[in-house]
mmCIF file with all atom_site columns, C-alpha atoms in Angstrom:
data_model
loop_
_atom_site.group_PDB
_atom_site.id
_atom_site.type_symbol
_atom_site.label_atom_id
_atom_site.label_alt_id
_atom_site.label_comp_id
_atom_site.label_asym_id
_atom_site.label_entity_id
_atom_site.label_seq_id
_atom_site.pdbx_PDB_ins_code
_atom_site.Cartn_x
_atom_site.Cartn_y
_atom_site.Cartn_z
_atom_site.occupancy
_atom_site.B_iso_or_equiv
_atom_site.pdbx_formal_charge
_atom_site.auth_seq_id
_atom_site.auth_comp_id
_atom_site.auth_asym_id
_atom_site.auth_atom_id
_atom_site.pdbx_PDB_model_num
ATOM 1   C CA . UNK U 1 1   ? -15.108 -89.773  81.221  1.00 0.00 ? 1469 UNK U CA 1
ATOM 2   C CA . UNK U 1 2   ? -14.717 -91.029  84.735  1.00 0.00 ? 1470 UNK U CA 1
ATOM 3   C CA . UNK U 1 3   ? -14.648 -94.634  85.626  1.00 0.00 ? 1471 UNK U CA 1
ATOM 4   C CA . UNK U 1 4   ? -14.259 -96.633  88.818  1.00 0.00 ? 1472 UNK U CA 1
ATOM 5   C CA . UNK U 1 5   ? -13.448 -100.302 88.710  1.00 0.00 ? 1473 UNK U CA 1
ATOM 6   C CA . UNK U 1 6   ? -13.882 -102.662 91.607  1.00 0.00 ? 1474 UNK U CA 1
ATOM 7   C CA . UNK U 1 7   ? -12.816 -105.951 90.156  1.00 0.00 ? 1475 UNK U CA 1
ATOM 8   C CA . UNK U 1 8   ? -13.645 -107.982 93.241  1.00 0.00 ? 1476 UNK U CA 1
ATOM 9   C CA . UNK U 1 9   ? -17.350 -108.744 93.138  1.00 0.00 ? 1477 UNK U CA 1
ATOM 10  C CA . UNK U 1 10  ? -17.436 -110.787 96.323  1.00 0.00 ? 1478 UNK U CA 1
ATOM 11  C CA . UNK U 1 11  ? -14.932 -111.628 99.009  1.00 0.00 ? 1479 UNK U CA 1
ATOM 12  C CA . UNK U 1 12  ? -15.293 -113.994 101.967 1.00 0.00 ? 1480 UNK U CA 1
ATOM 13  C CA . UNK U 1 13  ? -12.962 -114.010 104.874 1.00 0.00 ? 1481 UNK U CA 1
ATOM 14  C CA . UNK U 1 14  ? -12.918 -115.602 108.262 1.00 0.00 ? 1482 UNK U CA 1
ATOM 15  C CA . UNK U 1 15  ? -13.288 -113.303 111.233 1.00 0.00 ? 1483 UNK U CA 1
ATOM 16  C CA . UNK U 1 16  ? -10.022 -111.687 112.359 1.00 0.00 ? 1484 UNK U CA 1
ATOM 17  C CA . UNK U 1 17  ? -8.414  -111.967 108.953 1.00 0.00 ? 1485 UNK U CA 1
ATOM 18  C CA . UNK U 1 18  ? -7.232  -108.858 107.173 1.00 0.00 ? 1486 UNK U CA 1
ATOM 19  C CA . UNK U 1 19  ? -8.862  -108.014 103.864 1.00 0.00 ? 1487 UNK U CA 1
ATOM 20  C CA . UNK U 1 20  ? -8.110  -105.486 101.161 1.00 0.00 ? 1488 UNK U CA 1
ATOM 21  C CA . UNK U 1 21  ? -10.707 -104.171 98.768  1.00 0.00 ? 1489 UNK U CA 1
ATOM 22  C CA . UNK U 1 22  ? -9.309  -102.908 95.481  1.00 0.00 ? 1490 UNK U CA 1
ATOM 23  C CA . UNK U 1 23  ? -10.318 -99.788  93.625  1.00 0.00 ? 1491 UNK U CA 1
ATOM 24  C CA . UNK U 1 24  ? -8.898  -98.502  90.342  1.00 0.00 ? 1492 UNK U CA 1
ATOM 25  C CA . UNK U 1 25  ? -10.092 -95.296  88.783  1.00 0.00 ? 1493 UNK U CA 1
ATOM 26  C CA . UNK U 1 26  ? -9.811  -93.395  85.530  1.00 0.00 ? 1494 UNK U CA 1
ATOM 27  C CA . UNK U 1 27  ? -10.123 -89.646  85.135  1.00 0.00 ? 1495 UNK U CA 1
ATOM 28  C CA . UNK U 1 28  ? -8.840  -86.803  83.009  1.00 0.00 ? 1496 UNK U CA 1
ATOM 29  C CA . UNK U 1 29  ? -9.068  -84.390  85.858  1.00 0.00 ? 1497 UNK U CA 1
ATOM 30  C CA . UNK U 1 30  ? -5.910  -83.258  87.667  1.00 0.00 ? 1498 UNK U CA 1
ATOM 31  C CA . UNK U 1 31  ? -7.964  -82.402  90.721  1.00 0.00 ? 1499 UNK U CA 1
ATOM 32  C CA . UNK U 1 32  ? -10.419 -85.021  91.888  1.00 0.00 ? 1500 UNK U CA 1
ATOM 33  C CA . UNK U 1 33  ? -11.830 -86.686  94.972  1.00 0.00 ? 1501 UNK U CA 1
ATOM 34  C CA . UNK U 1 34  ? -12.039 -90.308  95.935  1.00 0.00 ? 1502 UNK U CA 1
ATOM 35  C CA . UNK U 1 35  ? -14.517 -91.834  98.352  1.00 0.00 ? 1503 UNK U CA 1
ATOM 36  C CA . UNK U 1 36  ? -15.434 -95.048  100.052 1.00 0.00 ? 1504 UNK U CA 1
ATOM 37  C CA . UNK U 1 37  ? -18.975 -95.862  101.151 1.00 0.00 ? 1505 UNK U CA 1
ATOM 38  C CA . UNK U 1 38  ? -20.327 -98.846  103.053 1.00 0.00 ? 1506 UNK U CA 1
ATOM 39  C CA . UNK U 1 39  ? -23.734 -100.411 102.464 1.00 0.00 ? 1507 UNK U CA 1
ATOM 40  C CA . UNK U 1 40  ? -24.603 -102.904 105.220 1.00 0.00 ? 1508 UNK U CA 1
ATOM 41  C CA . UNK U 1 41  ? -27.404 -105.437 104.778 1.00 0.00 ? 1509 UNK U CA 1
ATOM 42  C CA . UNK U 1 42  ? -29.890 -102.901 106.141 1.00 0.00 ? 1510 UNK U CA 1
ATOM 43  C CA . UNK U 1 43  ? -29.438 -100.980 102.903 1.00 0.00 ? 1511 UNK U CA 1
ATOM 44  C CA . UNK U 1 44  ? -28.355 -97.492  103.882 1.00 0.00 ? 1512 UNK U CA 1
ATOM 45  C CA . UNK U 1 45  ? -25.189 -96.017  102.413 1.00 0.00 ? 1513 UNK U CA 1
ATOM 46  C CA . UNK U 1 46  ? -22.624 -94.773  104.904 1.00 0.00 ? 1514 UNK U CA 1
ATOM 47  C CA . UNK U 1 47  ? -19.824 -92.354  104.024 1.00 0.00 ? 1515 UNK U CA 1
ATOM 48  C CA . UNK U 1 48  ? -16.412 -93.638  105.185 1.00 0.00 ? 1516 UNK U CA 1
ATOM 49  C CA . UNK U 1 49  ? -13.745 -91.400  103.729 1.00 0.00 ? 1517 UNK U CA 1
ATOM 50  C CA . UNK U 1 50  ? -12.936 -88.655  101.241 1.00 0.00 ? 1518 UNK U CA 1
ATOM 51  C CA . UNK U 1 51  ? -9.488  -88.064  99.806  1.00 0.00 ? 1519 UNK U CA 1
ATOM 52  C CA . UNK U 1 52  ? -8.330  -85.399  97.366  1.00 0.00 ? 1520 UNK U CA 1
ATOM 53  C CA . UNK U 1 53  ? -5.909  -86.068  94.579  1.00 0.00 ? 1521 UNK U CA 1
ATOM 54  C CA . UNK U 1 54  ? -3.155  -83.976  96.105  1.00 0.00 ? 1522 UNK U CA 1
ATOM 55  C CA . UNK U 1 55  ? -3.021  -85.910  99.306  1.00 0.00 ? 1523 UNK U CA 1
ATOM 56  C CA . UNK U 1 56  ? -1.330  -89.249  98.818  1.00 0.00 ? 1524 UNK U CA 1
ATOM 57  C CA . UNK U 1 57  ? -0.764  -89.928  102.464 1.00 0.00 ? 1525 UNK U CA 1
ATOM 58  C CA . UNK U 1 58  ? -2.218  -93.161  103.700 1.00 0.00 ? 1526 UNK U CA 1
ATOM 59  C CA . UNK U 1 59  ? -4.964  -92.821  106.242 1.00 0.00 ? 1527 UNK U CA 1
ATOM 60  C CA . UNK U 1 60  ? -5.821  -95.007  109.185 1.00 0.00 ? 1528 UNK U CA 1
ATOM 61  C CA . UNK U 1 61  ? -9.002  -94.933  111.204 1.00 0.00 ? 1529 UNK U CA 1
ATOM 62  C CA . UNK U 1 62  ? -9.177  -97.693  113.775 1.00 0.00 ? 1530 UNK U CA 1
ATOM 63  C CA . UNK U 1 63  ? -9.210  -100.985 111.898 1.00 0.00 ? 1531 UNK U CA 1
ATOM 64  C CA . UNK U 1 64  ? -9.697  -99.259  108.569 1.00 0.00 ? 1532 UNK U CA 1
ATOM 65  C CA . UNK U 1 65  ? -6.869  -97.974  106.389 1.00 0.00 ? 1533 UNK U CA 1
ATOM 66  C CA . UNK U 1 66  ? -6.709  -96.557  102.902 1.00 0.00 ? 1534 UNK U CA 1
ATOM 67  C CA . UNK U 1 67  ? -3.820  -96.649  100.481 1.00 0.00 ? 1535 UNK U CA 1
ATOM 68  C CA . UNK U 1 68  ? -3.915  -94.023  97.711  1.00 0.00 ? 1536 UNK U CA 1
ATOM 69  C CA . UNK U 1 69  ? -1.411  -94.415  94.889  1.00 0.00 ? 1537 UNK U CA 1
ATOM 70  C CA . UNK U 1 70  ? -1.660  -91.964  92.063  1.00 0.00 ? 1538 UNK U CA 1
ATOM 71  C CA . UNK U 1 71  ? 0.976   -93.794  90.023  1.00 0.00 ? 1539 UNK U CA 1
ATOM 72  C CA . UNK U 1 72  ? -1.303  -96.800  89.707  1.00 0.00 ? 1540 UNK U CA 1
ATOM 73  C CA . UNK U 1 73  ? -4.622  -94.876  89.935  1.00 0.00 ? 1541 UNK U CA 1
ATOM 74  C CA . UNK U 1 74  ? -5.638  -96.959  92.903  1.00 0.00 ? 1542 UNK U CA 1
ATOM 75  C CA . UNK U 1 75  ? -7.362  -96.271  96.176  1.00 0.00 ? 1543 UNK U CA 1
ATOM 76  C CA . UNK U 1 76  ? -7.457  -99.497  98.119  1.00 0.00 ? 1544 UNK U CA 1
ATOM 77  C CA . UNK U 1 77  ? -9.227  -100.097 101.406 1.00 0.00 ? 1545 UNK U CA 1
ATOM 78  C CA . UNK U 1 78  ? -7.917  -102.513 104.054 1.00 0.00 ? 1546 UNK U CA 1
ATOM 79  C CA . UNK U 1 79  ? -9.853  -103.805 107.042 1.00 0.00 ? 1547 UNK U CA 1
ATOM 80  C CA . UNK U 1 80  ? -7.606  -105.241 109.717 1.00 0.00 ? 1548 UNK U CA 1
ATOM 81  C CA . UNK U 1 81  ? -8.852  -108.001 112.022 1.00 0.00 ? 1549 UNK U CA 1
ATOM 82  C CA . UNK U 1 82  ? -12.216 -108.158 110.239 1.00 0.00 ? 1550 UNK U CA 1
ATOM 83  C CA . UNK U 1 83  ? -15.398 -108.587 112.224 1.00 0.00 ? 1551 UNK U CA 1
ATOM 84  C CA . UNK U 1 84  ? -18.836 -109.908 111.316 1.00 0.00 ? 1552 UNK U CA 1
ATOM 85  C CA . UNK U 1 85  ? -20.186 -106.348 111.500 1.00 0.00 ? 1553 UNK U CA 1
ATOM 86  C CA . UNK U 1 86  ? -17.892 -105.459 108.590 1.00 0.00 ? 1554 UNK U CA 1
ATOM 87  C CA . UNK U 1 87  ? -20.048 -107.605 106.279 1.00 0.00 ? 1555 UNK U CA 1
ATOM 88  C CA . UNK U 1 88  ? -21.440 -105.203 103.716 1.00 0.00 ? 1556 UNK U CA 1
ATOM 89  C CA . UNK U 1 89  ? -21.074 -103.984 100.191 1.00 0.00 ? 1557 UNK U CA 1
ATOM 90  C CA . UNK U 1 90  ? -18.328 -101.407 99.868  1.00 0.00 ? 1558 UNK U CA 1
ATOM 91  C CA . UNK U 1 91  ? -18.354 -98.804  97.125  1.00 0.00 ? 1559 UNK U CA 1
ATOM 92  C CA . UNK U 1 92  ? -15.445 -96.806  95.837  1.00 0.00 ? 1560 UNK U CA 1
ATOM 93  C CA . UNK U 1 93  ? -16.366 -93.515  94.129  1.00 0.00 ? 1561 UNK U CA 1
ATOM 94  C CA . UNK U 1 94  ? -14.833 -90.620  92.252  1.00 0.00 ? 1562 UNK U CA 1
ATOM 95  C CA . UNK U 1 95  ? -15.645 -87.001  91.451  1.00 0.00 ? 1563 UNK U CA 1
ATOM 96  C CA . UNK U 1 96  ? -13.704 -84.487  89.394  1.00 0.00 ? 1564 UNK U CA 1
ATOM 97  C CA . UNK U 1 97  ? -13.975 -80.834  88.551  1.00 0.00 ? 1565 UNK U CA 1
ATOM 98  C CA . UNK U 1 98  ? -13.842 -81.002  84.770  1.00 0.00 ? 1566 UNK U CA 1
ATOM 99  C CA . UNK U 1 99  ? -15.819 -84.206  84.365  1.00 0.00 ? 1567 UNK U CA 1
ATOM 100 C CA . UNK U 1 100 ? -19.125 -82.771  85.471  1.00 0.00 ? 1568 UNK U CA 1
ATOM 101 C CA . UNK U 1 101 ? -18.222 -81.000  88.675  1.00 0.00 ? 1569 UNK U CA 1
ATOM 102 C CA . UNK U 1 102 ? -17.081 -82.146  92.057  1.00 0.00 ? 1570 UNK U CA 1
ATOM 103 C CA . UNK U 1 103 ? -20.573 -82.954  93.033  1.00 0.00 ? 1571 UNK U CA 1
ATOM 104 C CA . UNK U 1 104 ? -21.082 -85.487  90.276  1.00 0.00 ? 1572 UNK U CA 1
ATOM 105 C CA . UNK U 1 105 ? -19.890 -88.637  91.898  1.00 0.00 ? 1573 UNK U CA 1
ATOM 106 C CA . UNK U 1 106 ? -19.315 -91.823  89.916  1.00 0.00 ? 1574 UNK U CA 1
ATOM 107 C CA . UNK U 1 107 ? -19.617 -95.032  91.915  1.00 0.00 ? 1575 UNK U CA 1
ATOM 108 C CA . UNK U 1 108 ? -17.966 -98.360  91.282  1.00 0.00 ? 1576 UNK U CA 1
ATOM 109 C CA . UNK U 1 109 ? -20.079 -101.520 91.145  1.00 0.00 ? 1577 UNK U CA 1
ATOM 110 C CA . UNK U 1 110 ? -19.210 -102.440 94.705  1.00 0.00 ? 1578 UNK U CA 1
ATOM 111 C CA . UNK U 1 111 ? -17.478 -105.334 96.480  1.00 0.00 ? 1579 UNK U CA 1
ATOM 112 C CA . UNK U 1 112 ? -19.555 -107.542 98.702  1.00 0.00 ? 1580 UNK U CA 1
ATOM 113 C CA . UNK U 1 113 ? -17.599 -108.558 101.781 1.00 0.00 ? 1581 UNK U CA 1
ATOM 114 C CA . UNK U 1 114 ? -18.753 -111.475 103.878 1.00 0.00 ? 1582 UNK U CA 1
ATOM 115 C CA . UNK U 1 115 ? -16.995 -112.026 107.194 1.00 0.00 ? 1583 UNK U CA 1
ATOM 116 C CA . UNK U 1 116 ? -17.598 -115.524 108.468 1.00 0.00 ? 1584 UNK U CA 1
ATOM 117 C CA . UNK U 1 117 ? -17.569 -116.071 112.237 1.00 0.00 ? 1585 UNK U CA 1
ATOM 118 C CA . UNK T 2 1   ? -29.994 -83.913  113.319 1.00 0.00 ? 1446 UNK T CA 1
ATOM 119 C CA . UNK T 2 2   ? -32.285 -86.673  112.013 1.00 0.00 ? 1447 UNK T CA 1
ATOM 120 C CA . UNK T 2 3   ? -30.301 -87.161  108.856 1.00 0.00 ? 1448 UNK T CA 1
ATOM 121 C CA . UNK T 2 4   ? -31.769 -87.345  105.362 1.00 0.00 ? 1449 UNK T CA 1
ATOM 122 C CA . UNK T 2 5   ? -35.327 -88.568  105.565 1.00 0.00 ? 1450 UNK T CA 1
ATOM 123 C CA . UNK T 2 6   ? -37.001 -90.408  102.711 1.00 0.00 ? 1451 UNK T CA 1
ATOM 124 C CA . UNK T 2 7   ? -40.567 -91.578  102.362 1.00 0.00 ? 1452 UNK T CA 1
ATOM 125 C CA . UNK T 2 8   ? -42.024 -93.986  101.808 1.00 0.00 ? 1453 UNK T CA 1
ATOM 126 C CA . UNK T 2 9   ? -39.541 -96.789  102.658 1.00 0.00 ? 1454 UNK T CA 1
ATOM 127 C CA . UNK T 2 10  ? -41.343 -99.192  100.397 1.00 0.00 ? 1455 UNK T CA 1
ATOM 128 C CA . UNK T 2 11  ? -43.722 -98.595  97.509  1.00 0.00 ? 1456 UNK T CA 1
ATOM 129 C CA . UNK T 2 12  ? -45.505 -101.177 95.449  1.00 0.00 ? 1457 UNK T CA 1
ATOM 130 C CA . UNK T 2 13  ? -47.536 -99.854  92.541  1.00 0.00 ? 1458 UNK T CA 1
ATOM 131 C CA . UNK T 2 14  ? -49.115 -101.030 89.378  1.00 0.00 ? 1459 UNK T CA 1
ATOM 132 C CA . UNK T 2 15  ? -47.702 -100.252 85.987  1.00 0.00 ? 1460 UNK T CA 1
ATOM 133 C CA . UNK T 2 16  ? -49.051 -97.004  84.659  1.00 0.00 ? 1461 UNK T CA 1
ATOM 134 C CA . UNK T 2 17  ? -49.571 -95.400  88.052  1.00 0.00 ? 1462 UNK T CA 1
ATOM 135 C CA . UNK T 2 18  ? -47.915 -92.235  89.198  1.00 0.00 ? 1463 UNK T CA 1
ATOM 136 C CA . UNK T 2 19  ? -45.343 -92.613  91.920  1.00 0.00 ? 1464 UNK T CA 1
ATOM 137 C CA . UNK T 2 20  ? -43.943 -89.783  94.105  1.00 0.00 ? 1465 UNK T CA 1
ATOM 138 C CA . UNK T 2 21  ? -40.901 -90.237  96.257  1.00 0.00 ? 1466 UNK T CA 1
ATOM 139 C CA . UNK T 2 22  ? -40.075 -87.698  98.901  1.00 0.00 ? 1467 UNK T CA 1
ATOM 140 C CA . UNK T 2 23  ? -36.907 -86.426  100.546 1.00 0.00 ? 1468 UNK T CA 1
ATOM 141 C CA . UNK T 2 24  ? -36.021 -84.076  103.344 1.00 0.00 ? 1469 UNK T CA 1
ATOM 142 C CA . UNK T 2 25  ? -32.313 -83.174  103.317 1.00 0.00 ? 1470 UNK T CA 1
ATOM 143 C CA . UNK T 2 26  ? -30.210 -82.257  106.293 1.00 0.00 ? 1471 UNK T CA 1
ATOM 144 C CA . UNK T 2 27  ? -30.851 -78.680  107.293 1.00 0.00 ? 1472 UNK T CA 1
ATOM 145 C CA . UNK T 2 28  ? -28.108 -76.399  105.991 1.00 0.00 ? 1473 UNK T CA 1
ATOM 146 C CA . UNK T 2 29  ? -26.938 -78.730  103.253 1.00 0.00 ? 1474 UNK T CA 1
ATOM 147 C CA . UNK T 2 30  ? -26.766 -76.878  99.947  1.00 0.00 ? 1475 UNK T CA 1
ATOM 148 C CA . UNK T 2 31  ? -26.746 -79.931  97.654  1.00 0.00 ? 1476 UNK T CA 1
ATOM 149 C CA . UNK T 2 32  ? -29.391 -82.592  97.131  1.00 0.00 ? 1477 UNK T CA 1
ATOM 150 C CA . UNK T 2 33  ? -29.038 -85.684  94.954  1.00 0.00 ? 1478 UNK T CA 1
ATOM 151 C CA . UNK T 2 34  ? -31.290 -88.436  93.676  1.00 0.00 ? 1479 UNK T CA 1
ATOM 152 C CA . UNK T 2 35  ? -29.679 -91.790  92.909  1.00 0.00 ? 1480 UNK T CA 1
ATOM 153 C CA . UNK T 2 36  ? -31.118 -95.038  91.691  1.00 0.00 ? 1481 UNK T CA 1
ATOM 154 C CA . UNK T 2 37  ? -29.647 -98.412  92.585  1.00 0.00 ? 1482 UNK T CA 1
ATOM 155 C CA . UNK T 2 38  ? -30.284 -101.597 90.622  1.00 0.00 ? 1483 UNK T CA 1
ATOM 156 C CA . UNK T 2 39  ? -28.368 -104.855 90.384  1.00 0.00 ? 1484 UNK T CA 1
ATOM 157 C CA . UNK T 2 40  ? -27.773 -104.361 86.672  1.00 0.00 ? 1485 UNK T CA 1
ATOM 158 C CA . UNK T 2 41  ? -26.647 -100.721 86.661  1.00 0.00 ? 1486 UNK T CA 1
ATOM 159 C CA . UNK T 2 42  ? -25.428 -100.112 90.207  1.00 0.00 ? 1487 UNK T CA 1
ATOM 160 C CA . UNK T 2 43  ? -25.711 -96.602  91.604  1.00 0.00 ? 1488 UNK T CA 1
ATOM 161 C CA . UNK T 2 44  ? -26.719 -94.030  89.034  1.00 0.00 ? 1489 UNK T CA 1
ATOM 162 C CA . UNK T 2 45  ? -27.003 -90.284  89.633  1.00 0.00 ? 1490 UNK T CA 1
ATOM 163 C CA . UNK T 2 46  ? -30.340 -89.102  88.311  1.00 0.00 ? 1491 UNK T CA 1
ATOM 164 C CA . UNK T 2 47  ? -30.316 -85.412  89.161  1.00 0.00 ? 1492 UNK T CA 1
ATOM 165 C CA . UNK T 2 48  ? -28.848 -83.015  91.635  1.00 0.00 ? 1493 UNK T CA 1
ATOM 166 C CA . UNK T 2 49  ? -29.769 -79.594  92.990  1.00 0.00 ? 1494 UNK T CA 1
ATOM 167 C CA . UNK T 2 50  ? -27.751 -76.757  94.418  1.00 0.00 ? 1495 UNK T CA 1
ATOM 168 C CA . UNK T 2 51  ? -29.659 -74.251  96.552  1.00 0.00 ? 1496 UNK T CA 1
ATOM 169 C CA . UNK T 2 52  ? -32.938 -75.711  95.228  1.00 0.00 ? 1497 UNK T CA 1
ATOM 170 C CA . UNK T 2 53  ? -31.963 -75.220  91.605  1.00 0.00 ? 1498 UNK T CA 1
ATOM 171 C CA . UNK T 2 54  ? -31.526 -78.279  89.354  1.00 0.00 ? 1499 UNK T CA 1
ATOM 172 C CA . UNK T 2 55  ? -27.936 -78.339  88.135  1.00 0.00 ? 1500 UNK T CA 1
ATOM 173 C CA . UNK T 2 56  ? -27.613 -81.589  86.213  1.00 0.00 ? 1501 UNK T CA 1
ATOM 174 C CA . UNK T 2 57  ? -30.496 -83.837  85.185  1.00 0.00 ? 1502 UNK T CA 1
ATOM 175 C CA . UNK T 2 58  ? -28.582 -85.716  82.481  1.00 0.00 ? 1503 UNK T CA 1
ATOM 176 C CA . UNK T 2 59  ? -29.082 -88.955  84.400  1.00 0.00 ? 1504 UNK T CA 1
ATOM 177 C CA . UNK T 2 60  ? -32.864 -88.806  84.358  1.00 0.00 ? 1505 UNK T CA 1
ATOM 178 C CA . UNK T 2 61  ? -33.726 -91.787  82.178  1.00 0.00 ? 1506 UNK T CA 1
ATOM 179 C CA . UNK T 2 62  ? -36.670 -90.321  80.283  1.00 0.00 ? 1507 UNK T CA 1
ATOM 180 C CA . UNK T 2 63  ? -39.454 -87.828  80.344  1.00 0.00 ? 1508 UNK T CA 1
ATOM 181 C CA . UNK T 2 64  ? -41.476 -90.000  82.649  1.00 0.00 ? 1509 UNK T CA 1
ATOM 182 C CA . UNK T 2 65  ? -39.148 -88.915  85.437  1.00 0.00 ? 1510 UNK T CA 1
ATOM 183 C CA . UNK T 2 66  ? -39.277 -85.460  86.976  1.00 0.00 ? 1511 UNK T CA 1
ATOM 184 C CA . UNK T 2 67  ? -37.796 -83.936  90.118  1.00 0.00 ? 1512 UNK T CA 1
ATOM 185 C CA . UNK T 2 68  ? -38.523 -80.791  92.025  1.00 0.00 ? 1513 UNK T CA 1
ATOM 186 C CA . UNK T 2 69  ? -37.141 -78.947  94.992  1.00 0.00 ? 1514 UNK T CA 1
ATOM 187 C CA . UNK T 2 70  ? -39.633 -76.244  95.929  1.00 0.00 ? 1515 UNK T CA 1
ATOM 188 C CA . UNK T 2 71  ? -37.676 -75.257  99.055  1.00 0.00 ? 1516 UNK T CA 1
ATOM 189 C CA . UNK T 2 72  ? -34.506 -76.084  100.944 1.00 0.00 ? 1517 UNK T CA 1
ATOM 190 C CA . UNK T 2 73  ? -36.156 -78.753  103.068 1.00 0.00 ? 1518 UNK T CA 1
ATOM 191 C CA . UNK T 2 74  ? -38.068 -80.835  100.546 1.00 0.00 ? 1519 UNK T CA 1
ATOM 192 C CA . UNK T 2 75  ? -37.640 -82.568  97.237  1.00 0.00 ? 1520 UNK T CA 1
ATOM 193 C CA . UNK T 2 76  ? -39.712 -84.994  95.193  1.00 0.00 ? 1521 UNK T CA 1
ATOM 194 C CA . UNK T 2 77  ? -38.979 -87.453  92.455  1.00 0.00 ? 1522 UNK T CA 1
ATOM 195 C CA . UNK T 2 78  ? -41.971 -88.340  90.386  1.00 0.00 ? 1523 UNK T CA 1
ATOM 196 C CA . UNK T 2 79  ? -42.449 -91.161  87.864  1.00 0.00 ? 1524 UNK T CA 1
ATOM 197 C CA . UNK T 2 80  ? -45.492 -90.917  85.612  1.00 0.00 ? 1525 UNK T CA 1
ATOM 198 C CA . UNK T 2 81  ? -46.434 -93.384  84.251  1.00 0.00 ? 1526 UNK T CA 1
ATOM 199 C CA . UNK T 2 82  ? -44.412 -96.022  86.107  1.00 0.00 ? 1527 UNK T CA 1
ATOM 200 C CA . UNK T 2 83  ? -43.117 -99.130  84.415  1.00 0.00 ? 1528 UNK T CA 1
ATOM 201 C CA . UNK T 2 84  ? -41.754 -102.428 85.805  1.00 0.00 ? 1529 UNK T CA 1
ATOM 202 C CA . UNK T 2 85  ? -38.222 -101.491 84.711  1.00 0.00 ? 1530 UNK T CA 1
ATOM 203 C CA . UNK T 2 86  ? -38.379 -98.562  87.132  1.00 0.00 ? 1531 UNK T CA 1
ATOM 204 C CA . UNK T 2 87  ? -38.249 -101.028 90.022  1.00 0.00 ? 1532 UNK T CA 1
ATOM 205 C CA . UNK T 2 88  ? -35.180 -100.110 92.077  1.00 0.00 ? 1533 UNK T CA 1
ATOM 206 C CA . UNK T 2 89  ? -34.028 -98.523  95.283  1.00 0.00 ? 1534 UNK T CA 1
ATOM 207 C CA . UNK T 2 90  ? -34.102 -94.751  95.032  1.00 0.00 ? 1535 UNK T CA 1
ATOM 208 C CA . UNK T 2 91  ? -31.746 -92.860  97.337  1.00 0.00 ? 1536 UNK T CA 1
ATOM 209 C CA . UNK T 2 92  ? -31.739 -89.253  98.211  1.00 0.00 ? 1537 UNK T CA 1
ATOM 210 C CA . UNK T 2 93  ? -28.558 -87.696  99.559  1.00 0.00 ? 1538 UNK T CA 1
ATOM 211 C CA . UNK T 2 94  ? -27.471 -84.265  100.670 1.00 0.00 ? 1539 UNK T CA 1
ATOM 212 C CA . UNK T 2 95  ? -24.117 -82.599  101.212 1.00 0.00 ? 1540 UNK T CA 1
ATOM 213 C CA . UNK T 2 96  ? -22.973 -79.468  102.934 1.00 0.00 ? 1541 UNK T CA 1
ATOM 214 C CA . UNK T 2 97  ? -20.931 -78.118  100.089 1.00 0.00 ? 1542 UNK T CA 1
ATOM 215 C CA . UNK T 2 98  ? -19.162 -79.028  96.910  1.00 0.00 ? 1543 UNK T CA 1
ATOM 216 C CA . UNK T 2 99  ? -16.335 -80.915  98.542  1.00 0.00 ? 1544 UNK T CA 1
ATOM 217 C CA . UNK T 2 100 ? -17.973 -82.807  101.386 1.00 0.00 ? 1545 UNK T CA 1
ATOM 218 C CA . UNK T 2 101 ? -19.158 -86.407  101.327 1.00 0.00 ? 1546 UNK T CA 1
ATOM 219 C CA . UNK T 2 102 ? -22.790 -87.284  100.916 1.00 0.00 ? 1547 UNK T CA 1
ATOM 220 C CA . UNK T 2 103 ? -25.207 -88.248  103.633 1.00 0.00 ? 1548 UNK T CA 1
ATOM 221 C CA . UNK T 2 104 ? -27.681 -90.719  102.190 1.00 0.00 ? 1549 UNK T CA 1
ATOM 222 C CA . UNK T 2 105 ? -31.236 -91.380  103.234 1.00 0.00 ? 1550 UNK T CA 1
ATOM 223 C CA . UNK T 2 106 ? -32.414 -94.923  103.913 1.00 0.00 ? 1551 UNK T CA 1
ATOM 224 C CA . UNK T 2 107 ? -33.792 -95.223  100.397 1.00 0.00 ? 1552 UNK T CA 1
ATOM 225 C CA . UNK T 2 108 ? -37.172 -96.050  98.892  1.00 0.00 ? 1553 UNK T CA 1
ATOM 226 C CA . UNK T 2 109 ? -37.604 -99.534  97.493  1.00 0.00 ? 1554 UNK T CA 1
ATOM 227 C CA . UNK T 2 110 ? -39.941 -99.172  94.532  1.00 0.00 ? 1555 UNK T CA 1
ATOM 228 C CA . UNK T 2 111 ? -41.613 -102.172 92.963  1.00 0.00 ? 1556 UNK T CA 1
ATOM 229 C CA . UNK T 2 112 ? -43.728 -101.692 89.873  1.00 0.00 ? 1557 UNK T CA 1
ATOM 230 C CA . UNK T 2 113 ? -45.850 -104.719 89.011  1.00 0.00 ? 1558 UNK T CA 1
#
């Protein structure tokens, strides 16, 4: 069975601080995909990134960066110089080929990030 | 593209009534998903379709729930009869293919009183 654990339920930071959101996953699949989604207070879910299990290179997109480490089954998300607009709930998610198909995405419980001005 | 469109945005209904949620996926997307979000259970996949065919409905909680996709541009999720524990935000999402990320709709907030 697949499982995604986001141990941090809520995090508060002061604007301009860096913050890292942790994600640990479990899967029996050798090929799988990891995702991050953002849910701002308005409620919609916004896709941020998809990473496959064969690509362990870190990725940077503006102030966002992702660190994928297969050895520790982690896919952490860092926001550099946080801004108030980053306040949202962030979900880590996983899909795998054997465990129900690549389309069957399992979401973590989310981390609520509050950026204080 | 207008994105994934869900209606209604909010629905308040009395216990025992039938509720129908609607979704229009992004044109050209082969996959459509229905998710439910609650504080207690987080985001749960209810059912998904590929090319209008239901592939996995193992997440549908019980027989009171049914979903259809009569064509590539429309899907419904029906609850009959509704119960207070069905109160949640229901999201529809679509994706281009098996490996792409989802695009979610804005969700329907359902309250059953």
